[in-house]
XYZ file of C-alpha atoms in Angstrom:
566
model
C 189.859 123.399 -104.233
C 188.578 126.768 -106.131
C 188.880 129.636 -104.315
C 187.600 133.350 -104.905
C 190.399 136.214 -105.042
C 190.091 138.453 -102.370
C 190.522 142.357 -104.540
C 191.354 145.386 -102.756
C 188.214 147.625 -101.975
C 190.122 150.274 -101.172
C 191.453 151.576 -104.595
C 188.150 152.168 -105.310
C 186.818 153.560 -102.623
C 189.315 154.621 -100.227
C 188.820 153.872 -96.350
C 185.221 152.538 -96.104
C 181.851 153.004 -94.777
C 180.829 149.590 -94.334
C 177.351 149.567 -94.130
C 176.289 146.414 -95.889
C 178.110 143.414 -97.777
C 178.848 144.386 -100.968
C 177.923 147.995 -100.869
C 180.305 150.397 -99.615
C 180.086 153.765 -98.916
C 183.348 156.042 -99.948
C 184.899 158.057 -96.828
C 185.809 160.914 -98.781
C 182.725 161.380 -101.282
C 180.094 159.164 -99.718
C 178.914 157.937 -102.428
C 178.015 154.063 -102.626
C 179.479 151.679 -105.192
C 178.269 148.114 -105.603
C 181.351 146.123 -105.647
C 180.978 142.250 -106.889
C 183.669 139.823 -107.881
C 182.309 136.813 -109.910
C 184.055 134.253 -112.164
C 183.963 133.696 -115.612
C 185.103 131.270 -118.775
C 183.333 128.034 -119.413
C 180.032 127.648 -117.446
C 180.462 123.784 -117.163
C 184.371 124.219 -115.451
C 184.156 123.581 -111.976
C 186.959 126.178 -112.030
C 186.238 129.707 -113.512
C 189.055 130.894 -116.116
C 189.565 134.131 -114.359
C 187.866 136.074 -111.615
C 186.417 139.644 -112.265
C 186.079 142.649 -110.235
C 183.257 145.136 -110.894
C 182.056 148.466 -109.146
C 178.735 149.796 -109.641
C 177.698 153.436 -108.632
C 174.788 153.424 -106.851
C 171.618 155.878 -108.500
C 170.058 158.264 -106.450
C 166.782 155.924 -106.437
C 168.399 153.476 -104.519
C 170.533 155.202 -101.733
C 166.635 156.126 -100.545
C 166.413 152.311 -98.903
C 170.716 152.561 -98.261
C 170.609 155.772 -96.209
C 167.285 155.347 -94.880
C 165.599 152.067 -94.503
C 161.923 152.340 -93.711
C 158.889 150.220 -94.891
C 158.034 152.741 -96.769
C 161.168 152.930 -98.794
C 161.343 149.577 -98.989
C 157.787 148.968 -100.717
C 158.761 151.773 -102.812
C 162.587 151.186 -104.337
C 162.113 146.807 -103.013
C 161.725 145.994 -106.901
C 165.426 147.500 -107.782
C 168.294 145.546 -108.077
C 170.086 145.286 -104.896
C 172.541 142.383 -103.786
C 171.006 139.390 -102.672
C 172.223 139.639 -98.957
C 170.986 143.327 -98.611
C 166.955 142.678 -97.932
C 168.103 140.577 -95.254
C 170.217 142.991 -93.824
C 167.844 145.941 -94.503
C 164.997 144.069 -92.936
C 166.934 143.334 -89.842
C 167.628 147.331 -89.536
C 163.792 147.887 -90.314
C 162.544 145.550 -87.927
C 163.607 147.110 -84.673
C 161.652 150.438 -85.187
C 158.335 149.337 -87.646
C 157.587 145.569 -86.180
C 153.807 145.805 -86.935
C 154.392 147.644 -90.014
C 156.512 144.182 -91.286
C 153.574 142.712 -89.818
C 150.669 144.257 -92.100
C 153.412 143.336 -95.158
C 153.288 139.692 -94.075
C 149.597 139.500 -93.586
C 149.042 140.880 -96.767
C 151.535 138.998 -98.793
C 152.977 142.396 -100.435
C 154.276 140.568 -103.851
C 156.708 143.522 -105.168
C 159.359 142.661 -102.990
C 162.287 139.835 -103.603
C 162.891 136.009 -103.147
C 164.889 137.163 -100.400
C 162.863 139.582 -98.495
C 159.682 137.188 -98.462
C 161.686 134.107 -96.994
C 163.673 136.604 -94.541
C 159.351 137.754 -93.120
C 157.895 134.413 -93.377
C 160.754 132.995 -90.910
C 160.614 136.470 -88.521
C 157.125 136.712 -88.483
C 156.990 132.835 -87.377
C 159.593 133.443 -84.607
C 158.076 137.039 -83.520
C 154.333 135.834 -83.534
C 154.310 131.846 -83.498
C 150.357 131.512 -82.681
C 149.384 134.083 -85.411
C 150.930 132.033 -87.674
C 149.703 129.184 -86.706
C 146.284 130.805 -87.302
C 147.167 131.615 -90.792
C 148.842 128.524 -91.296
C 145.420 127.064 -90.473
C 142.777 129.407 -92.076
C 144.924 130.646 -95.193
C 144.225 133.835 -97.128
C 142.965 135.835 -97.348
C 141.804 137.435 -93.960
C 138.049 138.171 -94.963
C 136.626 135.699 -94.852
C 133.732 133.328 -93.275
C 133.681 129.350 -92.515
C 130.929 127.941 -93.417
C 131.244 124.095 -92.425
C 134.189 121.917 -90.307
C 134.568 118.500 -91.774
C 135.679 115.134 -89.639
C 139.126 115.546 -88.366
C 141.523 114.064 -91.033
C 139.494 114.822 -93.765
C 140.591 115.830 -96.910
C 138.238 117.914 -99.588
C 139.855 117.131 -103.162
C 136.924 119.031 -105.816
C 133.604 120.812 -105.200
C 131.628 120.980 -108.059
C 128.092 123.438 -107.724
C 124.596 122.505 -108.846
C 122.709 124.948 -108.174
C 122.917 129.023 -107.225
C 123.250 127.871 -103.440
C 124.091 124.009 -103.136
C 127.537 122.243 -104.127
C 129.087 118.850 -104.026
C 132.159 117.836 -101.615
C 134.071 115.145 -102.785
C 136.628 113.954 -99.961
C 138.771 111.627 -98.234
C 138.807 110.014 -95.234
C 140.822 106.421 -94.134
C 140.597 105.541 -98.293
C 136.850 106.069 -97.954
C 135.594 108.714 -100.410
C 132.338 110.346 -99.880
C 130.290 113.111 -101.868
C 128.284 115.267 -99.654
C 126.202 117.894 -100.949
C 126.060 121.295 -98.661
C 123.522 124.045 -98.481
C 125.383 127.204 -99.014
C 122.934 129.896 -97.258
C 121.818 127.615 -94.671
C 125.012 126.304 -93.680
C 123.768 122.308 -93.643
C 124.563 118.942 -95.452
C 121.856 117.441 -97.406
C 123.035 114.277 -98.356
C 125.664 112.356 -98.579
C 126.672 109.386 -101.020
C 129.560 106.805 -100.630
C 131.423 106.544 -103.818
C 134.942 104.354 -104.896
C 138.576 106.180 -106.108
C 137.917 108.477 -108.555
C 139.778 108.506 -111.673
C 143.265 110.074 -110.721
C 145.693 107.584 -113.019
C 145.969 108.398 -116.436
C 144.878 112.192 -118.199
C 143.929 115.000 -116.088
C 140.125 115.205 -116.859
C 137.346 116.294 -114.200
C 136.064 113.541 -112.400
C 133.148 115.761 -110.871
C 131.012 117.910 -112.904
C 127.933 118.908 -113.578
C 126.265 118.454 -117.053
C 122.752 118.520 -117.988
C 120.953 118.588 -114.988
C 122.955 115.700 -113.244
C 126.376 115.474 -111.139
C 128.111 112.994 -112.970
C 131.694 111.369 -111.453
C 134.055 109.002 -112.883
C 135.473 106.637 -110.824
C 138.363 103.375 -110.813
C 140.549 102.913 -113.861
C 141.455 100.750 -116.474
C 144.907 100.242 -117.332
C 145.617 101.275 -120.969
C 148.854 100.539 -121.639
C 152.377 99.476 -119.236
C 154.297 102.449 -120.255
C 152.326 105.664 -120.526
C 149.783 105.982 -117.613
C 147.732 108.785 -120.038
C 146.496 105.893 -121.772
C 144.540 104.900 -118.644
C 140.823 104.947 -118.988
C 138.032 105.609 -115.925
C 136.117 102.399 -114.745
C 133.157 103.692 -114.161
C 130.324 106.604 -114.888
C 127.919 107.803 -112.090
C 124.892 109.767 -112.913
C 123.830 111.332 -109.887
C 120.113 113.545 -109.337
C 120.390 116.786 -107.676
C 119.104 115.089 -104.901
C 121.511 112.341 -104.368
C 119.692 110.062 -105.961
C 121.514 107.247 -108.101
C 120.067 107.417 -111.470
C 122.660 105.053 -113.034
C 125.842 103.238 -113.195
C 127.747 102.396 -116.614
C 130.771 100.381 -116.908
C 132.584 102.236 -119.325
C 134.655 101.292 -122.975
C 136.418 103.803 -123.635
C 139.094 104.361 -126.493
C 142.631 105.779 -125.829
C 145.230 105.828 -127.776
C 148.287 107.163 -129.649
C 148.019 109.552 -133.009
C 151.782 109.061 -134.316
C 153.325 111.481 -137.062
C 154.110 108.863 -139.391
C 150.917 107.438 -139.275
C 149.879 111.020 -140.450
C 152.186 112.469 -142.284
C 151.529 115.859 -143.117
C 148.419 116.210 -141.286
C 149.022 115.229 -137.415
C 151.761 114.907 -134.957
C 152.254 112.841 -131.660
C 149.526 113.002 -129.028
C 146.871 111.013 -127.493
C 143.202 110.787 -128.709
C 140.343 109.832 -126.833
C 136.373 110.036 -126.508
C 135.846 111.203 -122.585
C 133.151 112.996 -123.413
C 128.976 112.162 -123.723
C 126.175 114.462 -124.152
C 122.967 114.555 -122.381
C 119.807 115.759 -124.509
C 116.510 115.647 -122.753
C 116.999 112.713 -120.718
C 118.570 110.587 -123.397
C 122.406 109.894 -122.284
C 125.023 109.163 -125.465
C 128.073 107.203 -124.440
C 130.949 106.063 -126.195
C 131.231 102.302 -126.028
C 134.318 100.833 -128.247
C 133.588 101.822 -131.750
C 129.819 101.885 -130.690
C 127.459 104.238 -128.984
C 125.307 103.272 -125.865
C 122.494 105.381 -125.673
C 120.475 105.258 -122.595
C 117.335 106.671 -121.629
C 117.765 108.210 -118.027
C 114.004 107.892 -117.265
C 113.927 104.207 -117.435
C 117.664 103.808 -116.896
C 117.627 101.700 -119.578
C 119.856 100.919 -122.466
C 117.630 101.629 -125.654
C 119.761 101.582 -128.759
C 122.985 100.759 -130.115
C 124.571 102.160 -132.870
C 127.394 101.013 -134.761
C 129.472 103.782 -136.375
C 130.683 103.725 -139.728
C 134.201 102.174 -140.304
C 134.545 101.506 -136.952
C 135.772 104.961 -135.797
C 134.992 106.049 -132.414
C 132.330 108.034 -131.105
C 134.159 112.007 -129.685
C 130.772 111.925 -127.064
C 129.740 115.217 -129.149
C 126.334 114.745 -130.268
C 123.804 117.516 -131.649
C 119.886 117.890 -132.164
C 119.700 119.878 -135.758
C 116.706 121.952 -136.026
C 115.155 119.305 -138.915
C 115.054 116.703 -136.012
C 118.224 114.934 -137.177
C 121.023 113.722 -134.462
C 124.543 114.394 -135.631
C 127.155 112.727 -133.886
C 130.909 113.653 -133.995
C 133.318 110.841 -134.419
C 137.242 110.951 -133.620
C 137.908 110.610 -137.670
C 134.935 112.148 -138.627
C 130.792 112.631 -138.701
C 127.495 110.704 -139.079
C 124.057 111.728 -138.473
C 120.360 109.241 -137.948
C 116.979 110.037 -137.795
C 114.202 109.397 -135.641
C 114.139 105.726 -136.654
C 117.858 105.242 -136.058
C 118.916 104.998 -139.736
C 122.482 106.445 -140.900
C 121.584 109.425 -143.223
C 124.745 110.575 -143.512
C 128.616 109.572 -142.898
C 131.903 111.167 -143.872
C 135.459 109.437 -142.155
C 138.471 111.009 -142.787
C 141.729 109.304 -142.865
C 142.697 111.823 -140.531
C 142.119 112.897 -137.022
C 141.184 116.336 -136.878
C 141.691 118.430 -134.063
C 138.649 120.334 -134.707
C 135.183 119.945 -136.564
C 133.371 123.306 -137.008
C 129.201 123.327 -137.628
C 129.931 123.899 -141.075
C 131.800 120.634 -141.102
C 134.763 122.130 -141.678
C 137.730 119.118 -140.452
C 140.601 121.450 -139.092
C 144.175 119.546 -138.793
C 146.815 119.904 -136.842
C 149.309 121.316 -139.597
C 146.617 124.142 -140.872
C 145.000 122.065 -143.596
C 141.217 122.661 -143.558
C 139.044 119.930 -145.468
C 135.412 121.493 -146.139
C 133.606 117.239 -146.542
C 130.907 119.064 -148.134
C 132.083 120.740 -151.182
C 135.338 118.900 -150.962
C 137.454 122.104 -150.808
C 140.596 122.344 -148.719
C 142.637 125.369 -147.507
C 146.167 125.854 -145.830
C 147.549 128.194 -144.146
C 151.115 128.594 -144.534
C 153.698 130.466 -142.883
C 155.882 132.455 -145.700
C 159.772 133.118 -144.660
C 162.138 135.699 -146.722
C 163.459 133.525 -148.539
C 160.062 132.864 -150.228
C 160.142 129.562 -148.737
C 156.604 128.547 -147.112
C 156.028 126.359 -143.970
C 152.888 125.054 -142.770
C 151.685 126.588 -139.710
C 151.076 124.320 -136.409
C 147.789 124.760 -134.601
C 148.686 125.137 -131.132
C 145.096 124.315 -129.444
C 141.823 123.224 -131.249
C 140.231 126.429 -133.162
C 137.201 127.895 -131.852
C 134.170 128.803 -133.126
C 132.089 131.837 -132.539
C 129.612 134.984 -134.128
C 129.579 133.390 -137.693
C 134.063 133.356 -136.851
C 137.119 131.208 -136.470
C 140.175 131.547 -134.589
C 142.838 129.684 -135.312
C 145.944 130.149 -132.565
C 148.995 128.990 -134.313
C 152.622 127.266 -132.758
C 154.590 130.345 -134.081
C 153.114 133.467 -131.496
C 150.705 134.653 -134.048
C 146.497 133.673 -134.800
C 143.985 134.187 -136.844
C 140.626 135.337 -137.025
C 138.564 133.938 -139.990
C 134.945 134.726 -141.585
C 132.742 132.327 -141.804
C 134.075 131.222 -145.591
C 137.709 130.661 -143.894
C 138.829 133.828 -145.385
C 141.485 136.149 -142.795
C 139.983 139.072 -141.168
C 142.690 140.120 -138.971
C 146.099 138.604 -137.940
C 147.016 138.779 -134.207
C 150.510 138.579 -133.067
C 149.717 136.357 -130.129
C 148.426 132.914 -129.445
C 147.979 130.725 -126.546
C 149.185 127.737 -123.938
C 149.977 124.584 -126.685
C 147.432 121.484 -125.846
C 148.101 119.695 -129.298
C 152.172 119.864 -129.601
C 154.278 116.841 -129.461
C 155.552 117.901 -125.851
C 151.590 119.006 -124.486
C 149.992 115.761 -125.777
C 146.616 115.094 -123.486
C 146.706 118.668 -121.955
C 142.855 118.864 -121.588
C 142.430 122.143 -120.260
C 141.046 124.774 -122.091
C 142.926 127.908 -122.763
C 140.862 130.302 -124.561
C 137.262 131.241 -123.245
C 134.034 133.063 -124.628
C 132.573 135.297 -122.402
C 129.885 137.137 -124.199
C 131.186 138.657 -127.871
C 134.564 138.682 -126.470
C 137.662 136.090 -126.238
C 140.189 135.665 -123.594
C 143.830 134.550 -124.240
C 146.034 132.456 -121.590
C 149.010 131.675 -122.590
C 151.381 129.737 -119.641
C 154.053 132.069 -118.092
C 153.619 134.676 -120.865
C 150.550 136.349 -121.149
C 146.443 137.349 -120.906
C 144.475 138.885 -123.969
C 141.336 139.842 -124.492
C 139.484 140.903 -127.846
C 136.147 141.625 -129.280
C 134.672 139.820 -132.051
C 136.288 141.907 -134.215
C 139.834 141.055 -132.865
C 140.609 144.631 -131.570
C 142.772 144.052 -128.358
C 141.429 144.895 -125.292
C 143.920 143.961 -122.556
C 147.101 142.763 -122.884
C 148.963 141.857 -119.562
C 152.087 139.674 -118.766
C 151.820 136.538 -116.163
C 155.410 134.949 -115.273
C 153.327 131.204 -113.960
C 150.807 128.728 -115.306
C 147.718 128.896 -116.205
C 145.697 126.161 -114.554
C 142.057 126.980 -115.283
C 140.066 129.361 -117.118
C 136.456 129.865 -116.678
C 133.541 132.193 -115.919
C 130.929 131.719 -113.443
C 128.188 133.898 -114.934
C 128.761 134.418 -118.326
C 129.812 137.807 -117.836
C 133.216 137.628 -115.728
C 136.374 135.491 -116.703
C 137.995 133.941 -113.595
C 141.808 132.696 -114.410
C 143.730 130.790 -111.870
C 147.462 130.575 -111.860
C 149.956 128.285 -109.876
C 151.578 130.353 -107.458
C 155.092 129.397 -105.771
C 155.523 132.081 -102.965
C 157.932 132.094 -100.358
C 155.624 133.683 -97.715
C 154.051 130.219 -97.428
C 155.330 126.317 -98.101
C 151.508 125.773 -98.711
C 149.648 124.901 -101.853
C 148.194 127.444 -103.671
C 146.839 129.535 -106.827
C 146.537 133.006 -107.908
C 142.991 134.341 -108.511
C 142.642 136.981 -111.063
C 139.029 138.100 -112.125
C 138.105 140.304 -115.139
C 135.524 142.298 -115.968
C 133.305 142.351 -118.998
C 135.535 144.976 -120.217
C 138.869 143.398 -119.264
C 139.868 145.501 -116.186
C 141.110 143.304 -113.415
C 138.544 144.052 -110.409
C 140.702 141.087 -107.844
C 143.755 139.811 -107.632
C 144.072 137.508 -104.536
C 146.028 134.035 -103.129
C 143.764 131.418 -102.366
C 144.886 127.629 -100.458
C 144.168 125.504 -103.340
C 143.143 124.779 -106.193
C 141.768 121.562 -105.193
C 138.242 121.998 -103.686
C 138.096 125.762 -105.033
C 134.839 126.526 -107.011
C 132.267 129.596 -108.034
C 128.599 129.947 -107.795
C 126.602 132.179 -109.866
C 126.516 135.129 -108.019
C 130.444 135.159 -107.283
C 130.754 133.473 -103.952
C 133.357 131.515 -104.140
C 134.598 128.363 -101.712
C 138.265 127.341 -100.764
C 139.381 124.413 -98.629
C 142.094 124.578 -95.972
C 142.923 121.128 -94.590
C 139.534 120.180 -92.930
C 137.666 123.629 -93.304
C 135.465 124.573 -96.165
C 135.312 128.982 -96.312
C 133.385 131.282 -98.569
C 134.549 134.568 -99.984
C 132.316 137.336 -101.696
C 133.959 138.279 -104.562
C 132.007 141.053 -105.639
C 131.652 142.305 -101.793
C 135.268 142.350 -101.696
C 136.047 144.690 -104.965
C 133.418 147.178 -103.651
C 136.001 146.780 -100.244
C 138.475 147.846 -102.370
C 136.884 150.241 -104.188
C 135.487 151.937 -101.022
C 137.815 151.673 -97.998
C 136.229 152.853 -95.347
């Protein structure tokens, strides 16, 4: 049996003053020393090689919440290191004379205090006001807020999805039945309401509601892809919905899904999954992957028109673009082809590749920094050059993105660049972003880097948000310690990021809200219940589910709150 050696606190500090475990207070100088015994030697010993005493004098910042514990000391000096055992104890001290002041802590969900401290308020404030929590519990954070619409007892809301400035989309759940129901946001009424089948929620993480082009379109069932990795799953089914409700059509799907390997790619790729999710919508004409075909359909009729056959059998990406000469150009997953009005292949090019990225130059991007240009046959690489002279490829770590005549490139190894239009580096940044192409983020389909206006954002998972100009001067820079789960903005203007959020004031699900302004400062920072069924209009309203309950929030009415208390 281990046992800790007791050591003798008293040739350090004489006859205490024993206000709190582990701090003691000398009788003759009263001064405070932090006195800790822990073990040491080989981590993976169930038996320490020797035990170690040490004694730590206490600053001056820190006797403030010692010798007098208050809330206000403690939101003041709560970020220092203390033992782990002393918010508990302090809190006990503080709760006796400022109750409601522990209160307004709770209720706000102050974040700069300890593990400790939040689990020690959640469990007092539940025992010293059990119905107010139970109205939390029930209408989550924050406080201002309105309900705008109960749903059937049971029901859960798993995505809204708007489709216009003051109507969204419920999809939920109720005894295995799912239902979408679309909702009038200013006049507080459903509209109409569809019965629909599982949606697809067994194999990659892709939306399953959206809105595209004029139509809410859902995926639903699944087709099994392979009997070991469930990303290989495929959806059943496509749904084309009008604004209205209306069924416009109904496509059993063929979709391709499968493994890139490394060795099938030497040089060029590494392990992940490929697939063609995606279709476009161009006035009224729907393009759809089908196998190595495309299915396109004319959503007037609801009709199958044509079929195309691509070249060498590669698979249609669902990318497809109206040049300004008349001519669709459709992206492939190995490469491009383009027809005219008459259906006829004017031009093909098929890598023996898969590129991560095709730019509108035609540029094929790979995942080791090789750059084929298929129309002058040029290729570039970008390669990382040690001391020693040696040089490495780089690794992209999320497809490249295109914008203002530039490319950016974020790279595996904390560093990017930003490239003219003739792939030539204007500016190296030492940052880069969450990896969706790695061997270990394979079919990772979020996005995360996001143009809002002439300016980029940056998430990067448990690290850190930038933002820069088109220029690649650095705008903000600030450090997250959680991940990033979506980035997006809602007006073209203002970048929304949501981040998961464990905190111990609540065994709830939920996210971390952070909006930015066009010029990067953070106007909100706020907990929401979610992030399923959590969504943005236009003008910054924004709706959050909690259990049956659909609420609204006023983003932009909130940060003039904030800026003007009354």
């Amino acid at each position: 049996m281990s046992q800790t050696p007791n050591f003798p606190i008293h040739d350090i500090v004489g006859e205490t003053l024993n206000p709190y475990r582990e701090i003691y207070e000398c009788s003759e100088c009263h001064q405070y020393w932090w006195i800790r015994v822990k073990g040491t030697g080989d981590p993976r010993s169930t038996y320490p090689e020797y035990y170690e005493q040490t004694a730590e004098l206490i600053d001056d910042q820190r006797l403030e919440l010692i010798r007098n514990p208050s809330v206000d000391h403690l939101l003041r000096y709560g970020g220092f290191n203390y033992p782990y055992s002393f918010f508990t104890e302090v809190l006990e001290k503080i709760a006796v004379k400022e109750r409601d002041s522990l209160k307004q802590i709770f209720l706000k969900r102050t974040q700069n205090l300890p593990s400790s401290a939040k689990l020690w308020l959640r469990t007092w404030f539940q025992r010293e006001f059990p119905n107010e929590f139970l109205d939390e519990k029930t209408k989550g954070f924050p406080s201002e807020v309105s309900l705008l619409h109960t749903m059937r007892e049971g029901e859960s809301i798993l995505v809204t999805e708007w489709i216009s400035i003051d109507q969204f989309v419920i999809l939920s759940i109720l005894d295995d039945t799912y239902t979408l129901t679309a909702f009038h946001f200013i006049e507080k009424r459903i509209l109409w309401s569809q019965s629909v089948k599982r949606p697809f929620t067994e194999g990659l993480s892709i939306p399953y509601l959206f809105y595209q082009s004029g139509h809410l379109c859902y995926y639903q069932g699944f087709q099994k892809g392979s009997e070991y990795d469930s990303k290989l799953n495929r959806p059943n089914e496509l749904l084309l919905f009008d604004l209205n409700g209306n069924l416009k059509i109904s496509i059993p799907l063929a979709f391709r899904c499968y493994e890139v390997l490394s060795t099938e790619e030497r040089d060029v790729s590494e392990y992940r999954v490929v697939h063609n999710f995606s279709f476009t919508i161009i006035d009224e004409t729907l393009y759809l992957p089908h196998g190595n075909q495309i299915h396109i359909y004319n959503l007037k009729s609801k009709q199958l028109i044509q079929t195309l056959k691509s070249p060498n059998g590669d698979a249609f990406s669902g990318k497809t673009f109206l040049t300004e000469t008349g001519i669709i150009l459709f992206h492939t997953l190995k490469g491009v082809f383009a027809i005219n009005n008459d259906y006829e292949i004017v031009f093909q090019y098929s890598s023996k590749f898969h590129p991560v990225f095709i730019d509108s130059k035609l540029n094929f991007y790979y995942y080791y920094a090789i750059v084929d240009n298929i129309q002058t046959g040029e290729q570039k690489r970008f390669l990382k050059t040690h001391d020693s002279g040696i040089k490495l490829p780089f690794e992209i770590t999320s497809p490249p993105l295109e914008f203002k005549n530039r490319i950016l490139i974020p790279f595996v190894w904390d560093k990017s660049y930003l490239l003219d239009d003739k792939l030539n580096i204007m500016k190296e940044l030492d940052f880069t972003c969450t990896d969706t192409l790695g061997p270990h983020s394979f079919a990772v389909t979020k996005s995360p880097i996001l143009i809002v206006e002439d300016k980029l954002v940056f998430t990067n998972d448990y690290h850190s948000i930038q933002m820069i100009d088109e220029m690649g001067n650095e705008i903000i820079h600030f450090p997250i310690q959680s991940e990033v789960i979506k980035l997006f903005s809602f007006d073209g203007k203002h970048t929304v990021i949501t981040l998961s959020c464990f905190d111990e004031y609540s065994e709830e699900n939920q996210i971390e809200l952070i909006l930015l302004a066009e010029n990067g400062e953070q106007l909100l920072r706020k907990i929401f219940p979610g992030p399923e069924g959590l969504s943005v209009n236009f003008d910054g309203f924004l709706i959050f589910m909690q259990q049956n309950l659909i609420y609204s929030y006023d983003l932009f009415q909130e940060i003039e709150r904030i800026k003007n208390p009354k």
